Coordinates of C-alpha atoms in Angstrom, one line a residue:
R975 CA 17.8 -8.6 -0.5
F976 CA 15.0 -7.8 2.0
L977 CA 11.4 -7.9 1.8
A978 CA 9.1 -5.2 2.7
D979 CA 5.5 -3.9 2.4
P980 CA 3.4 -7.0 2.4
F981 CA 0.0 -7.4 0.8
V982 CA -2.1 -10.3 1.0
I983 CA -5.1 -11.0 -1.4
K984 CA -7.2 -14.2 -2.0
H985 CA -8.1 -15.2 -5.5
K986 CA -9.5 -18.6 -7.1
N987 CA -9.0 -20.1 -3.4
R988 CA -5.2 -19.1 -3.3
N989 CA -3.8 -16.5 -0.6
I990 CA -0.5 -14.5 -2.3
C991 CA 1.2 -12.2 -0.5
F992 CA 3.1 -9.7 -2.6
V993 CA 5.9 -7.7 -1.2
E994 CA 8.7 -5.5 -2.3
D995 CA 11.9 -7.7 -3.0
F996 CA 14.6 -5.4 -2.9
N997 CA 18.4 -6.0 -3.9
F998 CA 21.2 -4.3 -2.8
D999 CA 23.2 -5.2 -5.8
N1000 CA 21.8 -2.8 -7.9
C1001 CA 19.5 -1.0 -5.2
K1002 CA 15.9 -1.5 -6.9
G1003 CA 13.0 -3.0 -5.9
K1004 CA 11.0 -5.5 -7.7
I1005 CA 7.4 -6.8 -6.7
S1006 CA 7.5 -10.7 -5.6
A1007 CA 5.0 -13.4 -4.4
Y1008 CA 4.7 -16.1 -1.7
E1009 CA 1.7 -18.4 -1.5
L1010 CA 0.7 -18.8 2.3
F1011 CA -0.6 -21.8 3.6
N1012 CA -2.1 -22.8 7.0
N1013 CA 1.5 -23.5 8.5
T1014 CA 4.1 -22.6 5.8
Y1015 CA 4.8 -20.6 2.5
K1016 CA 5.7 -20.9 -0.7
E1017 CA 8.0 -18.1 -2.7
I1018 CA 6.7 -17.8 -6.3
G1019 CA 9.2 -15.6 -7.1
T1020 CA 9.4 -12.1 -9.3
V1021 CA 5.7 -10.9 -10.9
L1022 CA 6.7 -7.5 -11.8
T1023 CA 10.0 -5.9 -12.5
E1024 CA 10.4 -2.6 -14.5
N1025 CA 13.5 -0.5 -15.1
F1026 CA 13.2 1.7 -12.3
H1027 CA 12.4 0.9 -8.6
L1028 CA 9.0 -1.0 -7.4
S1029 CA 7.5 -1.3 -4.0
F1030 CA 4.6 -1.0 -2.0
P1031 CA 2.7 -3.4 -4.1
F1032 CA -1.2 -2.5 -2.9
V1033 CA -3.5 -5.2 -4.6
F1034 CA -7.6 -4.9 -4.7
K1035 CA -10.2 -6.6 -6.5
H1036 CA -13.0 -5.0 -8.6
N1037 CA -15.7 -6.9 -10.4
E1038 CA -13.4 -10.2 -9.8
Q1039 CA -10.3 -8.4 -11.4
V1040 CA -7.5 -8.0 -9.7
Y1041 CA -5.6 -4.7 -9.6
M1042 CA -2.1 -3.5 -8.3
I1043 CA -0.8 0.0 -7.9
P1044 CA 2.9 -0.3 -6.7
D1045 CA 5.1 2.4 -5.5
T1046 CA 6.5 4.0 -8.7
S1047 CA 7.5 7.5 -7.3
E1048 CA 10.8 7.1 -9.3
I1049 CA 9.2 8.1 -12.5
R1050 CA 6.9 10.8 -11.0
E1051 CA 3.5 8.5 -11.7
I1052 CA 0.5 6.6 -9.8
R1053 CA 0.1 3.3 -12.0
L1054 CA -2.5 0.9 -12.2
Y1055 CA -1.4 -2.7 -13.2
K1056 CA -4.0 -5.6 -14.3
C1057 CA -3.4 -9.3 -13.4
S1058 CA -3.7 -10.9 -16.7
E1059 CA -2.8 -14.4 -15.2
F1060 CA -2.9 -14.7 -11.2
P1061 CA -0.4 -14.4 -9.8
L1062 CA 2.3 -14.2 -12.0
K1063 CA 1.3 -12.2 -15.1
W1064 CA 0.6 -8.4 -14.8
N1065 CA 0.4 -5.4 -17.2
L1066 CA 0.2 -1.9 -17.2
E1067 CA -3.3 -1.1 -17.5
K1068 CA -3.2 2.7 -16.8
V1069 CA -1.5 5.7 -15.6
L1070 CA -3.6 7.3 -13.0
I1071 CA -1.9 10.5 -12.3
K1072 CA 1.2 12.0 -14.2
N1073 CA 3.6 14.2 -13.1
I1074 CA 3.2 13.9 -9.2
D1075 CA 5.9 13.2 -6.3
A1076 CA 3.7 10.7 -4.7
T1077 CA 4.5 7.2 -3.0
D1078 CA 2.9 4.4 -1.1
T1079 CA -0.7 4.8 -2.8
V1080 CA -4.0 3.1 -1.9
I1081 CA -7.7 3.4 -2.9
L1082 CA -11.0 2.6 -1.5
K1083 CA -14.6 2.7 -2.7
Q1084 CA -16.8 4.3 -0.3
N1085 CA -20.4 5.2 -1.5
N1086 CA -20.0 4.8 -5.0
K1087 CA -17.3 6.7 -5.1
W1088 CA -13.7 6.2 -5.2
F1089 CA -11.0 7.5 -3.1
L1090 CA -7.0 7.4 -3.6
L1091 CA -4.8 8.5 -0.6
T1092 CA -1.1 9.2 -1.1
N1093 CA 1.6 10.9 0.2
V1094 CA 2.9 13.7 -1.7
C1095 CA 6.0 16.2 -1.6
S1096 CA 4.7 19.3 -2.1
S1097 CA 8.7 20.7 -1.6
S1098 CA 10.1 18.7 -4.5
I1099 CA 12.8 17.4 -1.9
G1100 CA 11.5 14.0 -1.8
E1101 CA 10.2 13.9 1.5
H1102 CA 7.2 11.6 1.6
N1103 CA 6.0 11.3 5.4
S1104 CA 4.5 14.5 6.3
E1105 CA 1.6 15.0 3.8
L1106 CA -1.5 12.3 3.1
H1107 CA -3.1 13.8 0.1
I1108 CA -6.5 12.4 -1.0
Y1109 CA -8.1 11.9 -4.6
E1110 CA -11.4 10.9 -5.5
S1111 CA -13.1 9.6 -8.9
E1112 CA -16.3 8.2 -10.2
D1113 CA -14.8 5.7 -11.9
F1114 CA -10.9 4.5 -11.2
L1115 CA -10.7 3.0 -14.6
K1116 CA -12.3 5.7 -16.6
N1117 CA -12.4 9.1 -15.0
E1118 CA -9.8 11.4 -13.8
W1119 CA -8.8 12.0 -10.3
L1120 CA -9.7 15.0 -8.7
K1121 CA -7.9 16.4 -5.6
F1122 CA -9.5 17.5 -2.7
N1123 CA -9.6 21.0 -2.0
N1124 CA -8.1 21.2 1.4
N1125 CA -5.0 19.1 0.3
P1126 CA -3.0 18.2 2.3
I1127 CA -5.8 16.5 4.7
I1128 CA -3.1 15.4 7.3
F1129 CA -0.1 17.5 7.8
N1130 CA 2.2 15.7 10.1
S1131 CA 5.0 13.8 9.9
E1132 CA 4.4 11.1 12.8
K1133 CA 0.8 10.5 11.0
A1134 CA 0.9 10.9 7.4
R1135 CA 2.5 8.3 5.4
N1136 CA 0.6 5.3 4.8
G1137 CA 1.9 1.7 5.9
G1138 CA -1.4 -0.2 4.4
L1139 CA -5.1 -0.3 4.2
F1140 CA -7.6 -3.0 5.1
F1141 CA -11.2 -3.7 5.0
F1142 CA -12.6 -5.6 8.5
N1143 CA -16.1 -5.9 9.7
N1144 CA -17.4 -3.1 6.7
E1145 CA -15.1 -0.6 8.0
Y1146 CA -11.7 0.7 6.3
Y1147 CA -8.7 0.8 8.1
R1148 CA -5.4 3.0 7.5
I1149 CA -2.0 2.3 8.8
N1150 CA 0.3 4.9 9.2
Q1151 CA 4.0 5.0 9.6
V1152 CA 5.7 6.3 12.8
H1153 CA 9.3 7.1 12.8
K1154 CA 11.9 8.0 15.4
K1155 CA 15.1 9.8 15.2
N1156 CA 17.7 7.6 13.1
T1157 CA 14.9 5.0 12.9
Y1158 CA 12.7 4.8 9.6
G1159 CA 9.7 2.6 10.5
Y1160 CA 9.9 2.2 14.0
S1161 CA 6.3 1.5 14.8
F1162 CA 3.0 1.9 12.7
Q1163 CA -0.7 3.0 14.1
I1164 CA -4.2 1.6 12.8
N1165 CA -6.6 4.2 12.2
K1166 CA -10.1 3.4 11.8
I1167 CA -11.7 5.7 8.9
N1168 CA -14.8 7.6 10.1
V1169 CA -15.5 9.8 7.2
I1170 CA -14.3 10.2 3.9
E1171 CA -16.5 12.0 1.0
K1172 CA -15.9 14.9 -1.0
N1173 CA -13.3 17.3 0.7
K1174 CA -13.9 15.5 3.7
Y1175 CA -11.7 12.8 5.8
S1176 CA -11.6 11.9 9.6
E1177 CA -9.8 9.0 11.5
V1178 CA -9.4 7.7 15.0
Q1179 CA -6.6 5.9 16.0
I1180 CA -7.5 2.6 17.8
S1181 CA -3.9 0.9 18.2
E1182 CA -0.1 1.4 17.8
I1183 CA 2.0 -1.8 17.3
K1184 CA 5.5 -1.7 18.2
P1185 CA 8.5 -3.7 17.3
T1186 CA 8.0 -6.6 19.8
M1187 CA 7.0 -9.5 18.1
F1188 CA 10.7 -11.2 18.0
I1189 CA 13.7 -10.8 20.4
N1190 CA 15.7 -8.9 17.8
S1191 CA 13.0 -6.7 16.1
I1192 CA 13.9 -2.6 16.0
G1193 CA 11.1 -1.7 13.7
T1194 CA 8.1 -2.6 11.9
H1195 CA 6.2 -0.2 9.8
H1196 CA 3.5 -1.8 7.4
F1197 CA 0.5 -4.3 8.0
H1198 CA -2.2 -5.4 5.7
M1199 CA -4.8 -8.5 6.3
N1200 CA -7.5 -10.3 4.7
E1201 CA -10.1 -13.2 5.6
D1202 CA -7.3 -15.5 6.4
F1203 CA -4.0 -13.8 7.0
S1204 CA -2.6 -11.0 8.6
V1205 CA 0.9 -9.9 7.5
M1206 CA 3.6 -7.2 8.7
D1207 CA 7.0 -6.7 8.2
H1208 CA 10.0 -5.9 11.1
L1209 CA 13.3 -4.8 11.0
F1210 CA 16.0 -7.0 12.7
L1211 CA 19.4 -6.9 13.9
S1212 CA 21.7 -9.2 12.3
K1213 CA 23.6 -11.9 14.4

């Protein structure tokens, strides 16, 4: 197995890190959870599994309710799950967008509107690194998502792919994955979102993180943080 795509959220005074938990035996991912403490952690176990692959468990809170938008691209849907018992029990709340070849979805609220950023393959060949598309909604629980007229808002295979989203000092930051030849997820870049409104988006890169955190690291492609912890993944050479 391997773990990837960590997202950490604090709720009811507990810091829980949700991850893709990929099993090589059945080539399928599920969502597992770990509780984080000051200098240790505890594996809680599986919190969400389906008969299709799950990854990228983007979690967020709204009105003290915890939601998750995992990657469900295998069934061509963007799904919203609601936590009924934190952090173990989740139920499908709504299919946000149907019949879409999209992956690694994040959403944020800005100026009383919701924005959904996702990586869409317009060519129907399963290539999700090149296009960043944005949709907007007045209410993510009730209203439909309307796509930006100028999608893809970013068309660049080295910049478009989401690798996380976090909020810090009243600013949103989007993570993008950077790939190298024969290396998926070599590094990631941190971009401050300057403008996000109807049919308008701009960001500026403030940093790039390369796989130098451990001696045997050869790749890293995801980052997230909350008020207590920063979490990232890394690819390493087996000894």
